[in-house]
Short mmCIF file of C-alpha atoms and ligand atoms in Angstrom, two decimals:
data_model
loop_
_atom_site.label_atom_id
_atom_site.label_comp_id
_atom_site.label_asym_id
_atom_site.label_seq_id
_atom_site.Cartn_x
_atom_site.Cartn_y
_atom_site.Cartn_z
CA MET W 304 67.77 -8.39 -23.68
CA LEU W 305 65.35 -5.53 -22.93
CA SER W 306 66.21 -1.86 -23.09
CA PRO W 307 65.41 0.52 -20.22
CA ALA W 308 62.68 2.01 -22.44
CA LEU W 309 60.99 -1.38 -22.79
CA ASN W 310 61.29 -2.05 -19.07
CA ARG W 311 59.57 1.26 -18.37
CA LEU W 312 56.76 0.32 -20.78
CA THR W 313 56.40 -3.08 -19.14
CA ASP W 314 55.99 -1.31 -15.78
CA ARG W 315 53.10 0.64 -17.33
CA GLY W 316 51.44 -2.61 -18.49
CA ILE W 317 52.62 -2.39 -22.12
CA GLY W 318 54.48 -5.64 -22.76
CA ASN W 319 54.53 -6.08 -26.54
CA LEU W 320 54.56 -4.14 -29.82
CA ALA W 321 50.80 -4.54 -30.40
CA ALA W 322 50.02 -2.92 -27.05
CA LEU W 323 52.48 -0.11 -27.77
CA LEU W 324 50.91 0.53 -31.18
CA GLU W 325 47.48 0.57 -29.54
CA GLU W 326 48.62 3.24 -27.12
CA ARG W 327 49.93 5.39 -29.98
CA MET W 328 47.16 4.80 -32.55
CA ARG W 329 43.78 4.03 -31.02
CA GLY W 330 41.44 7.02 -30.88
CA VAL W 331 44.06 9.36 -32.40
CA ASP W 332 42.52 11.54 -35.10
CA ASP W 333 45.78 12.89 -36.56
CA LEU W 334 46.51 12.09 -40.18
CA TYR W 335 48.74 9.00 -40.42
CA ILE W 336 49.24 7.94 -44.04
CA GLU W 337 48.41 10.05 -47.05
CA GLU W 338 48.75 8.87 -50.63
CA PRO W 339 49.21 12.15 -52.52
CA GLY W 340 46.19 12.50 -54.79
CA GLY W 341 44.73 9.31 -53.32
CA ARG W 342 43.53 7.81 -50.06
CA SER W 343 44.39 8.83 -46.55
CA PHE W 344 44.06 7.25 -43.09
CA THR W 345 44.05 8.76 -39.63
CA TYR W 346 45.81 6.83 -36.87
CA ASP W 347 42.48 5.65 -35.52
CA GLU W 348 41.23 4.53 -38.94
CA ALA W 349 44.47 2.63 -39.51
CA TRP W 350 44.22 1.00 -36.09
CA ARG W 351 40.65 -0.11 -36.75
CA LEU W 352 41.51 -1.44 -40.20
CA ALA W 353 44.37 -3.43 -38.63
CA GLY W 354 41.76 -4.84 -36.21
CA ARG W 355 39.61 -6.00 -39.14
CA LEU W 356 42.64 -7.54 -40.79
CA ALA W 357 43.56 -9.36 -37.57
CA ASN W 358 40.01 -10.79 -37.41
CA ALA W 359 40.22 -11.80 -41.08
CA LEU W 360 43.53 -13.61 -40.52
CA LYS W 361 42.18 -15.35 -37.45
CA ALA W 362 39.09 -16.45 -39.37
CA SER W 363 41.43 -17.84 -42.04
CA GLY W 364 43.06 -20.08 -39.46
CA VAL W 365 46.09 -18.04 -38.36
CA ARG W 366 47.04 -18.79 -34.75
CA THR W 367 49.64 -17.31 -32.40
CA GLY W 368 53.12 -18.18 -33.69
CA ASP W 369 51.95 -18.96 -37.25
CA ARG W 370 53.73 -17.31 -40.16
CA VAL W 371 51.88 -15.06 -42.62
CA ALA W 372 53.81 -14.80 -45.90
CA VAL W 373 53.12 -11.58 -47.81
CA GLN W 374 54.25 -10.85 -51.38
CA VAL W 375 52.29 -7.77 -52.43
CA GLU W 376 52.80 -4.34 -53.99
CA LYS W 377 53.39 -1.45 -51.61
CA SER W 378 50.20 -0.12 -50.05
CA PRO W 379 49.15 1.25 -46.64
CA GLU W 380 47.26 -2.02 -46.12
CA ALA W 381 50.49 -4.02 -46.49
CA VAL W 382 51.87 -2.23 -43.40
CA LEU W 383 48.56 -2.53 -41.53
CA LEU W 384 48.71 -6.25 -42.28
CA PHE W 385 51.99 -6.32 -40.35
CA PHE W 386 50.29 -4.59 -37.40
CA ALA W 387 47.39 -7.07 -37.67
CA THR W 388 49.81 -9.99 -37.60
CA ALA W 389 51.55 -8.55 -34.54
CA ARG W 390 48.19 -8.08 -32.78
CA LEU W 391 47.44 -11.77 -33.41
CA GLY W 392 50.82 -12.85 -32.08
CA ALA W 393 51.60 -14.26 -35.52
CA VAL W 394 54.78 -13.73 -37.53
CA TYR W 395 54.93 -11.43 -40.56
CA LEU W 396 57.04 -12.62 -43.46
CA PRO W 397 57.36 -9.99 -46.19
CA LEU W 398 58.78 -11.02 -49.56
CA ASN W 399 60.23 -8.93 -52.36
CA THR W 400 57.77 -8.67 -55.25
CA ALA W 401 60.67 -9.36 -57.62
CA TYR W 402 61.02 -12.95 -56.35
CA THR W 403 60.04 -15.58 -58.91
CA PHE W 404 57.87 -18.59 -58.13
CA THR W 405 60.99 -20.74 -57.88
CA GLU W 406 62.33 -18.42 -55.19
CA LEU W 407 58.93 -18.21 -53.51
CA GLU W 408 58.90 -21.99 -53.27
CA TYR W 409 62.07 -21.92 -51.17
CA PHE W 410 60.63 -19.36 -48.72
CA LEU W 411 57.29 -21.12 -48.36
CA ALA W 412 58.95 -24.50 -47.83
CA ASP W 413 61.32 -23.02 -45.24
CA ALA W 414 58.81 -20.90 -43.32
CA GLU W 415 55.69 -23.06 -43.68
CA PRO W 416 53.24 -20.18 -43.39
CA ALA W 417 49.61 -20.78 -42.44
CA VAL W 418 48.45 -18.14 -44.91
CA VAL W 419 49.96 -16.66 -48.05
CA VAL W 420 48.90 -13.17 -49.13
CA THR W 421 49.69 -12.49 -52.78
CA ARG W 422 48.86 -9.99 -55.52
CA PRO W 423 45.46 -10.50 -57.20
CA GLU W 424 47.18 -11.17 -60.54
CA THR W 425 49.33 -14.01 -59.14
CA GLU W 426 46.59 -15.67 -57.11
CA ALA W 427 46.19 -18.89 -59.12
CA GLN W 428 49.91 -19.72 -59.33
CA ALA W 429 50.61 -18.73 -55.72
CA ALA W 430 47.63 -20.75 -54.46
CA ALA W 431 48.76 -23.87 -56.35
CA LEU W 432 52.28 -23.52 -54.96
CA ALA W 433 51.11 -22.73 -51.42
CA GLN W 434 48.77 -25.68 -51.34
CA ARG W 435 51.48 -28.04 -52.55
CA LEU W 436 53.64 -26.80 -49.66
CA GLY W 437 50.95 -27.11 -47.00
CA ALA W 438 49.61 -23.55 -46.66
CA THR W 439 45.90 -24.06 -47.08
CA VAL W 440 44.78 -20.47 -47.45
CA THR W 441 45.84 -17.96 -50.09
CA LEU W 442 44.42 -14.43 -49.94
CA THR W 443 45.03 -11.45 -52.22
CA LEU W 444 45.84 -7.82 -51.59
CA GLY W 445 46.04 -5.26 -54.41
CA GLN W 446 47.81 -1.93 -54.38
CA SER W 447 44.60 0.08 -53.95
CA GLY W 448 43.33 -1.98 -51.04
CA ASP W 449 41.42 -4.44 -53.23
CA GLY W 450 41.51 -8.25 -53.11
CA THR W 451 40.03 -11.16 -51.17
CA LEU W 452 41.79 -10.32 -47.89
CA MET W 453 40.15 -6.89 -47.84
CA GLU W 454 36.76 -8.33 -48.84
CA ARG W 455 37.03 -10.71 -45.91
CA ALA W 456 38.16 -7.91 -43.58
CA SER W 457 35.30 -5.61 -44.59
CA ILE W 458 32.74 -7.96 -43.00
CA ASP W 459 34.76 -8.41 -39.81
CA SER W 460 34.67 -6.32 -36.65
CA ASP W 461 37.29 -3.60 -36.16
CA GLU W 462 37.67 -4.63 -32.51
CA PHE W 463 40.29 -7.27 -31.88
CA GLN W 464 41.40 -8.68 -28.56
CA SER W 465 45.07 -9.71 -28.64
CA PRO W 466 46.26 -12.81 -26.80
CA ALA W 467 48.81 -12.32 -24.01
CA LEU W 468 52.13 -11.47 -25.71
CA VAL W 469 55.57 -10.50 -24.44
CA TRP W 470 58.51 -8.56 -25.90
CA ASP W 471 60.37 -11.78 -26.68
CA ASP W 472 57.59 -13.13 -28.91
CA LEU W 473 58.39 -13.27 -32.61
CA ALA W 474 56.88 -10.50 -34.74
CA ALA W 475 58.57 -11.03 -38.10
CA ILE W 476 60.91 -13.17 -40.10
CA LEU W 477 62.85 -11.21 -42.70
CA TYR W 478 64.92 -13.18 -45.16
CA THR W 479 68.34 -11.66 -45.78
CA SER W 480 69.11 -10.72 -49.36
CA GLY W 481 71.27 -13.85 -49.63
CA THR W 482 74.06 -12.68 -51.90
CA THR W 483 76.01 -15.78 -50.91
CA GLY W 484 74.29 -19.10 -50.49
CA ARG W 485 70.71 -19.54 -49.39
CA SER W 486 68.87 -16.68 -47.86
CA LYS W 487 68.32 -17.01 -44.08
CA GLY W 488 65.29 -15.89 -42.08
CA ALA W 489 66.21 -13.38 -39.36
CA MET W 490 63.79 -13.76 -36.43
CA LEU W 491 62.79 -10.36 -35.06
CA THR W 492 60.87 -10.03 -31.82
CA HIS W 493 58.33 -7.46 -30.63
CA GLY W 494 61.07 -6.10 -28.38
CA ASN W 495 63.65 -5.84 -31.19
CA LEU W 496 61.33 -3.74 -33.34
CA ALA W 497 59.84 -1.59 -30.60
CA SER W 498 63.15 -0.74 -28.94
CA ASN W 499 64.81 0.23 -32.21
CA ALA W 500 61.91 2.42 -33.35
CA LEU W 501 61.78 4.21 -29.98
CA THR W 502 65.55 4.78 -30.03
CA LEU W 503 65.44 6.11 -33.59
CA ALA W 504 62.50 8.44 -32.95
CA ASP W 505 64.52 9.87 -30.11
CA THR W 506 67.89 9.98 -31.90
CA TRP W 507 66.45 11.62 -35.01
CA ARG W 508 63.98 13.84 -33.08
CA TYR W 509 60.79 12.64 -34.78
CA THR W 510 57.58 14.09 -33.32
CA ARG W 511 53.95 14.39 -34.33
CA ASP W 512 54.88 17.52 -36.30
CA ASP W 513 56.92 15.47 -38.76
CA VAL W 514 55.89 14.61 -42.29
CA LEU W 515 58.04 11.86 -43.84
CA ILE W 516 58.22 11.21 -47.56
CA HIS W 517 57.98 7.41 -47.67
CA ALA W 518 59.21 6.13 -51.04
CA LEU W 519 60.95 2.92 -49.90
CA PRO W 520 59.68 -0.61 -50.50
CA VAL W 521 57.91 -2.20 -47.52
CA TYR W 522 59.21 -5.76 -47.95
CA HIS W 523 62.61 -4.65 -46.58
CA THR W 524 63.56 -3.56 -43.06
CA HIS W 525 64.35 0.00 -44.16
CA GLY W 526 60.86 0.92 -45.42
CA LEU W 527 58.91 -1.46 -43.20
CA PHE W 528 60.54 -0.92 -39.82
CA THR W 529 63.06 1.93 -39.85
CA ALA W 530 60.72 4.35 -41.60
CA THR W 531 57.24 3.15 -40.68
CA ASN W 532 57.66 2.03 -37.07
CA THR W 533 59.71 5.09 -36.17
CA LEU W 534 57.18 7.54 -37.59
CA THR W 535 54.25 5.61 -36.13
CA LEU W 536 55.61 5.56 -32.60
CA ALA W 537 56.49 9.27 -32.90
CA GLY W 538 52.97 10.14 -34.12
CA GLY W 539 54.11 11.75 -37.39
CA ARG W 540 52.57 11.61 -40.83
CA MET W 541 53.75 9.76 -43.93
CA LEU W 542 53.36 10.85 -47.54
CA TRP W 543 53.13 7.49 -49.23
CA LEU W 544 54.69 6.96 -52.66
CA SER W 545 54.62 3.56 -54.33
CA LYS W 546 58.21 4.03 -55.51
CA PHE W 547 61.01 6.55 -55.90
CA ASP W 548 60.30 9.26 -58.44
CA ALA W 549 62.42 12.42 -58.28
CA ASP W 550 59.64 14.65 -59.67
CA ASP W 551 57.13 13.39 -57.07
CA ILE W 552 59.60 13.77 -54.22
CA LEU W 553 60.58 17.31 -55.17
CA ARG W 554 56.91 18.24 -55.48
CA LEU W 555 56.20 16.96 -51.95
CA MET W 556 59.25 18.49 -50.21
CA PRO W 557 57.70 21.90 -49.53
CA ARG W 558 55.13 20.24 -47.25
CA ALA W 559 57.37 17.55 -45.78
CA THR W 560 60.01 17.61 -43.06
CA SER W 561 62.05 14.49 -43.74
CA LEU W 562 63.13 11.85 -46.26
CA MET W 563 64.64 8.42 -45.63
CA GLY W 564 66.37 6.92 -48.62
CA VAL W 565 69.03 4.68 -50.06
CA PRO W 566 72.06 6.42 -51.63
CA THR W 567 70.60 6.17 -55.14
CA PHE W 568 67.71 8.42 -54.03
CA TYR W 569 70.26 11.14 -53.38
CA THR W 570 72.31 10.67 -56.55
CA ARG W 571 69.11 10.78 -58.60
CA LEU W 572 67.88 13.87 -56.80
CA LEU W 573 71.24 15.50 -57.51
CA ASP W 574 70.78 14.69 -61.21
CA HIS W 575 67.50 16.66 -61.16
CA PRO W 576 67.70 20.41 -61.85
CA GLY W 577 64.74 20.92 -59.48
CA LEU W 578 66.83 20.13 -56.38
CA THR W 579 67.51 23.56 -54.87
CA ARG W 580 67.88 25.29 -51.53
CA ALA W 581 64.38 26.73 -51.91
CA VAL W 582 62.67 23.40 -52.54
CA THR W 583 64.34 21.79 -49.50
CA ALA W 584 63.85 24.80 -47.19
CA HIS W 585 60.96 23.15 -45.30
CA MET W 586 62.88 19.88 -44.76
CA ARG W 587 64.73 19.29 -41.49
CA LEU W 588 66.32 15.88 -42.06
CA PHE W 589 67.59 13.72 -44.93
CA ILE W 590 68.68 10.21 -43.90
CA SER W 591 70.59 7.66 -45.96
CA GLY W 592 71.39 4.00 -45.40
CA SER W 593 71.28 0.38 -46.63
CA ALA W 594 74.37 0.93 -48.79
CA PRO W 595 77.40 3.25 -48.62
CA LEU W 596 76.77 6.89 -49.47
CA LEU W 597 79.73 8.24 -51.43
CA ALA W 598 81.45 11.11 -49.62
CA GLU W 599 81.16 12.96 -52.93
CA THR W 600 77.35 12.65 -52.89
CA HIS W 601 77.27 13.90 -49.30
CA ARG W 602 79.32 16.98 -50.23
CA ALA W 603 77.41 17.71 -53.45
CA PHE W 604 74.07 17.48 -51.63
CA GLU W 605 75.18 19.83 -48.89
CA GLU W 606 76.55 22.33 -51.41
CA ARG W 607 73.33 22.31 -53.40
CA THR W 608 70.78 22.34 -50.56
CA GLY W 609 72.57 23.33 -47.35
CA HIS W 610 71.53 19.99 -45.77
CA ALA W 611 74.14 17.49 -44.53
CA ILE W 612 72.68 14.02 -45.18
CA LEU W 613 72.62 11.93 -42.00
CA GLU W 614 74.09 8.51 -42.78
CA ARG W 615 73.32 5.52 -40.59
CA TYR W 616 74.11 1.81 -40.64
CA GLY W 617 71.88 -1.16 -40.07
CA MET W 618 70.98 -4.58 -41.34
CA THR W 619 68.02 -6.94 -41.55
CA GLU W 620 69.18 -8.94 -38.53
CA THR W 621 69.63 -5.97 -36.21
CA SER W 622 67.63 -3.03 -37.58
CA MET W 623 69.70 0.13 -36.95
CA ASN W 624 73.05 0.09 -35.17
CA THR W 625 74.81 3.42 -35.67
CA SER W 626 73.91 6.92 -36.76
CA ASN W 627 75.65 10.17 -37.43
CA PRO W 628 74.50 12.64 -34.78
CA TYR W 629 71.42 14.81 -35.12
CA ASN W 630 73.26 17.64 -33.46
CA GLY W 631 76.99 17.50 -34.06
CA ARG W 632 79.16 16.65 -37.03
CA ARG W 633 77.78 14.37 -39.70
CA ILE W 634 80.97 13.07 -41.22
CA ALA W 635 80.86 11.99 -44.86
CA GLY W 636 82.11 8.45 -45.39
CA THR W 637 81.29 7.37 -41.81
CA VAL W 638 78.14 5.82 -40.38
CA GLY W 639 78.44 7.73 -37.11
CA LEU W 640 78.27 6.55 -33.53
CA PRO W 641 76.63 3.47 -32.00
CA LEU W 642 73.00 4.13 -30.99
CA GLU W 643 72.56 4.75 -27.30
CA ASP W 644 71.41 1.20 -26.46
CA VAL W 645 73.78 -0.62 -28.84
CA ASP W 646 77.22 -1.98 -27.83
CA LEU W 647 79.56 -2.10 -30.81
CA ARG W 648 83.08 -3.52 -30.97
CA ILE W 649 85.62 -4.30 -33.66
CA ALA W 650 87.00 -7.82 -33.38
CA ASP W 651 89.59 -9.99 -34.99
CA PRO W 652 87.49 -12.07 -37.45
CA ALA W 653 89.37 -15.27 -36.61
CA THR W 654 89.61 -15.14 -32.81
CA GLY W 655 86.88 -12.68 -31.83
CA ALA W 656 89.40 -10.76 -29.69
CA ALA W 657 88.68 -7.04 -29.46
CA LEU W 658 90.97 -4.95 -31.68
CA PRO W 659 92.45 -1.59 -30.70
CA GLN W 660 90.84 1.62 -31.94
CA GLY W 661 91.82 2.43 -35.53
CA GLU W 662 92.22 -1.16 -36.71
CA ILE W 663 89.95 -2.80 -39.25
CA GLY W 664 88.08 -5.89 -38.13
CA VAL W 665 84.65 -7.43 -38.05
CA ILE W 666 81.85 -5.33 -36.53
CA GLU W 667 80.10 -7.08 -33.63
CA LEU W 668 76.98 -5.86 -31.87
CA ARG W 669 74.93 -6.43 -28.77
CA GLY W 670 71.67 -4.73 -27.84
CA PRO W 671 67.90 -5.00 -27.66
CA ASN W 672 67.76 -4.57 -31.45
CA VAL W 673 69.68 -7.78 -32.28
CA CYS W 674 67.53 -10.60 -33.68
CA ALA W 675 66.83 -13.85 -31.86
CA GLY W 676 68.72 -15.87 -34.51
CA TYR W 677 67.93 -17.53 -37.83
CA TRP W 678 64.69 -19.40 -38.44
CA ARG W 679 65.12 -23.17 -38.18
CA ASN W 680 68.87 -22.78 -38.57
CA PRO W 681 70.55 -23.45 -35.21
CA GLU W 682 73.99 -23.94 -36.86
CA LYS W 683 73.96 -20.53 -38.56
CA THR W 684 72.59 -18.98 -35.36
CA ALA W 685 75.37 -20.52 -33.28
CA GLU W 686 78.01 -19.40 -35.80
CA SER W 687 76.71 -15.83 -35.75
CA PHE W 688 76.93 -15.14 -32.01
CA ARG W 689 79.96 -15.02 -29.68
CA SER W 690 79.60 -16.67 -26.30
CA ASP W 691 79.10 -13.26 -24.63
CA GLY W 692 76.07 -12.55 -26.81
CA PHE W 693 77.70 -10.31 -29.44
CA PHE W 694 76.31 -10.76 -32.96
CA ILE W 695 78.93 -11.10 -35.72
CA THR W 696 77.70 -8.83 -38.52
CA GLY W 697 80.11 -9.95 -41.23
CA ASP W 698 80.76 -6.28 -42.02
CA LEU W 699 84.32 -5.01 -41.73
CA GLY W 700 84.88 -1.65 -40.14
CA MET W 701 86.86 0.51 -37.79
CA ILE W 702 86.29 3.14 -35.12
CA ASP W 703 88.19 6.44 -35.36
CA HIS W 704 89.54 8.48 -32.46
CA ASN W 705 86.22 10.34 -32.15
CA GLY W 706 84.23 7.11 -31.90
CA TYR W 707 82.82 7.33 -35.44
CA VAL W 708 82.43 4.01 -37.24
CA SER W 709 83.37 3.49 -40.91
CA ILE W 710 82.47 0.44 -42.95
CA ALA W 711 85.26 -1.15 -44.98
CA GLY W 712 82.96 -3.57 -46.82
CA ARG W 713 81.43 -6.98 -46.29
CA GLY W 714 83.80 -9.60 -44.90
CA LYS W 715 83.11 -11.82 -47.85
CA ASP W 716 84.23 -9.02 -50.20
CA LEU W 717 87.66 -8.89 -48.57
CA ILE W 718 90.31 -9.75 -51.17
CA ILE W 719 93.24 -11.98 -50.26
CA THR W 720 95.92 -11.64 -52.92
CA GLY W 721 99.23 -13.43 -52.54
CA GLY W 722 98.33 -13.94 -48.88
CA LEU W 723 97.78 -10.22 -48.25
CA ASN W 724 94.49 -8.59 -47.30
CA VAL W 725 93.09 -5.84 -49.49
CA TYR W 726 90.04 -3.92 -48.28
CA PRO W 727 88.09 -3.02 -51.45
CA LYS W 728 86.83 0.26 -49.96
CA GLU W 729 90.35 1.68 -49.74
CA VAL W 730 91.06 1.07 -53.43
CA GLU W 731 87.56 2.20 -54.44
CA ALA W 732 87.98 5.50 -52.61
CA GLU W 733 91.26 6.19 -54.46
CA ILE W 734 89.75 5.48 -57.88
CA ASP W 735 86.51 7.36 -57.10
CA ALA W 736 88.56 10.45 -56.34
CA LEU W 737 89.99 10.57 -59.90
CA PRO W 738 88.46 13.06 -62.34
CA GLY W 739 86.08 11.40 -64.79
CA VAL W 740 85.23 8.49 -62.47
CA VAL W 741 81.62 8.17 -61.29
CA GLU W 742 82.00 5.08 -59.14
CA THR W 743 83.97 1.92 -58.67
CA ALA W 744 83.58 -1.61 -57.37
CA VAL W 745 86.78 -3.45 -56.48
CA ILE W 746 86.52 -7.24 -56.42
CA GLY W 747 88.80 -10.25 -56.11
CA LEU W 748 88.81 -12.71 -59.03
CA PRO W 749 90.35 -16.19 -59.11
CA HIS W 750 94.00 -16.06 -60.22
CA ARG W 751 96.49 -18.91 -60.60
CA ASP W 752 99.43 -17.17 -58.92
CA PHE W 753 97.82 -14.78 -56.49
CA GLY W 754 94.78 -16.79 -55.39
CA GLU W 755 92.72 -13.69 -56.00
CA ALA W 756 93.57 -10.76 -58.24
CA VAL W 757 92.45 -7.23 -57.31
CA THR W 758 90.19 -6.07 -60.13
CA ALA W 759 88.47 -2.70 -60.51
CA VAL W 760 85.13 -2.24 -62.24
CA VAL W 761 84.74 1.44 -63.04
CA VAL W 762 81.90 3.63 -64.27
CA ARG W 763 83.17 6.68 -66.17
CA ALA W 764 81.37 10.02 -66.58
CA ALA W 765 79.72 10.41 -69.98
CA ASP W 766 82.46 12.53 -71.55
CA ALA W 767 85.44 11.08 -69.66
CA THR W 768 88.32 9.32 -71.41
CA ILE W 769 90.21 8.05 -68.36
CA ASP W 770 91.51 4.53 -69.12
CA GLU W 771 93.33 1.67 -67.40
CA PRO W 772 96.89 3.07 -67.77
CA ALA W 773 95.78 6.47 -66.44
CA ILE W 774 94.09 4.90 -63.41
CA LEU W 775 97.11 2.72 -62.62
CA ALA W 776 99.47 5.65 -63.05
CA ALA W 777 97.42 7.72 -60.60
CA LEU W 778 97.22 4.92 -58.05
CA THR W 779 100.85 3.80 -58.15
CA PRO W 780 102.28 6.54 -55.90
CA ARG W 781 99.35 6.22 -53.48
CA LEU W 782 98.83 2.48 -52.86
CA ALA W 783 101.11 -0.44 -52.05
CA LYS W 784 101.82 -2.49 -55.15
CA PHE W 785 99.80 -5.52 -53.98
CA LYS W 786 96.68 -3.34 -53.72
CA LEU W 787 96.86 -2.12 -57.32
CA PRO W 788 94.25 -3.58 -59.66
CA LYS W 789 95.64 -6.14 -62.06
CA ARG W 790 92.95 -5.14 -64.53
CA VAL W 791 90.40 -2.33 -64.85
CA ILE W 792 87.04 -3.08 -66.46
CA PHE W 793 84.73 -0.28 -67.64
CA LEU W 794 80.94 -0.59 -67.43
CA ASP W 795 78.06 1.85 -68.02
CA ASP W 796 76.47 0.94 -64.66
CA LEU W 797 77.22 -1.28 -61.69
CA PRO W 798 74.65 -4.03 -61.05
CA ARG W 799 72.52 -3.10 -58.02
CA ASN W 800 69.68 -4.69 -56.09
CA ALA W 801 66.47 -2.87 -55.20
CA MET W 802 68.05 -1.32 -52.08
CA GLY W 803 70.87 0.19 -54.12
CA LYS W 804 73.52 -2.28 -52.99
CA VAL W 805 76.19 -3.07 -55.57
CA GLN W 806 75.99 -6.78 -56.32
CA LYS W 807 79.63 -7.75 -56.13
CA ALA W 808 78.76 -11.44 -56.24
CA LYS W 809 77.24 -10.86 -59.68
CA LEU W 810 80.39 -9.08 -60.86
CA ARG W 811 82.59 -11.88 -59.53
CA GLU W 812 80.43 -14.37 -61.39
CA SER W 813 80.48 -12.44 -64.69
CA TYR W 814 84.27 -12.05 -64.69
CA ALA W 815 85.20 -15.34 -62.99
CA LYS W 816 87.36 -16.42 -65.93
CA LEU W 817 89.09 -13.08 -66.58
CA TYR W 818 92.51 -14.39 -65.53
CA SER W 819 92.21 -17.98 -66.69
P1 LIG P 344 70.28 -5.52 -45.41
O1 LIG P 344 70.22 -6.65 -44.47
O2 LIG P 344 69.69 -5.81 -46.76
O3 LIG P 344 69.67 -4.29 -44.82
O4 LIG P 344 71.82 -5.22 -45.67
C1 LIG P 344 72.63 -4.87 -44.60
C2 LIG P 344 74.01 -4.57 -45.07
O5 LIG P 344 74.02 -3.36 -45.84
C3 LIG P 344 74.95 -4.29 -43.92
O6 LIG P 344 75.41 -5.48 -43.34
C4 LIG P 344 76.02 -3.48 -44.61
O7 LIG P 344 76.92 -4.33 -45.30
C5 LIG P 344 75.24 -2.67 -45.63
N1 LIG P 344 74.94 -1.31 -45.16
C6 LIG P 344 73.84 -0.83 -44.55
N2 LIG P 344 73.95 0.48 -44.29
C7 LIG P 344 75.17 0.86 -44.75
C8 LIG P 344 75.88 2.09 -44.79
N3 LIG P 344 75.37 3.23 -44.33
N4 LIG P 344 77.13 2.08 -45.34
C9 LIG P 344 77.67 0.95 -45.81
N5 LIG P 344 77.04 -0.24 -45.83
C10 LIG P 344 75.80 -0.29 -45.30
#
């Protein structure tokens, strides 16, 4: 499904992401990526380096449609390697650097890449594994642009002629974080990525005057596509940080205009005394996503800086789906309105029938951003789409009377206790609102009588004494009895993955025997 924007590009002879990038990058002398205190690249330099990388991949045997698996530290070259892969018509497969060799083995066996690009320090092990699984070539890329891939690229031409490609060609496979079962490879096309980046640049008003602080990892859709593609197509500049560091970010804010982050970026910035109105005065937009932003964080940030964080909702399979408005009310605790080219509906999880406004159900989506399905997994692909083309996200949510969407949690986190549904978010919000509570995760644990027992895992403020009886006493007049936690567990921190998502599956595993 193509968006009107892509159709207009096609009419101008631009029929794939590589051609669109060429239009925006080639011959442009504006600064593109700057590593503070380090290297910098103009758009044209970046385009030419991507050309060298495309030639190097081709010389290493990569052909149109082949996968290129990449497990490297964050660097500008890692992103240019994605552009190079797109220019070749090959498929970029980024992998979290935290994955072990056992995990890597699964991805390489599933994706069968032609080439594996790894860190210089893991070359020998990765090469042995890759060869065993049929990938003949292993190249290395270091964080400062070192390694065998770059050596190879330095002798190649910076001119590269792309084969004929169309919007429906595959550009990337991104494996979902796989909190339940095996991780699946979402197949994203040139059209998926281009349409979403163009829509976001427009929705969030990015232009060539923007300077984005880029502190997200680039193996995940947020840092790789939402941040990088959007800024690139808008012609803005990126201040490139290898990771989140509150001191670095606050130092850069006076010369930046925007930050994209996960909620933990904002809670950590709030913990820093250097976050003030003055230091954020030059910024025009703070965006949050990938995990729920607590309404409390939203309010505290606005009070401290005068900026209302713009929360949006997306996922690996679809890139971005909804956003709070640029102009208009950014409502804490909601993820805003569907993007202009995205159809969103709330459906009954069992039947797929559309539910009336105000009811909680599964969020389903249709639009040019929605992936082409799961790599070599026709069953999962078939299960994930309705017959009218809507993609079943697995997220539960509702739409309020103003059209704003709120997320009630992942479908698999829904608790069924004594046959009744409990949406964890509702209980979490009640506990979070109590004095002395920092945050809460509500999970269902196996229970002989109830099937699942509602259980709260709570993080208390350092000096707080609130305990289980106090929490239950506060909740009793506010929630139906079946929603009350049977037990409250206190922890210093909730387990989170690199994108700041609370790992409820881990909690369920740790406390599986609590009621037995
Ligand atoms: P990932 O594929 O790793 O990007 O994870 C996508 C999932 O993160 C979505 O399906 C949601 O469950 C969750 N998510 C993303 N953005 C938000 C948000 N703003 N609020 C709540 N959950 C979110």
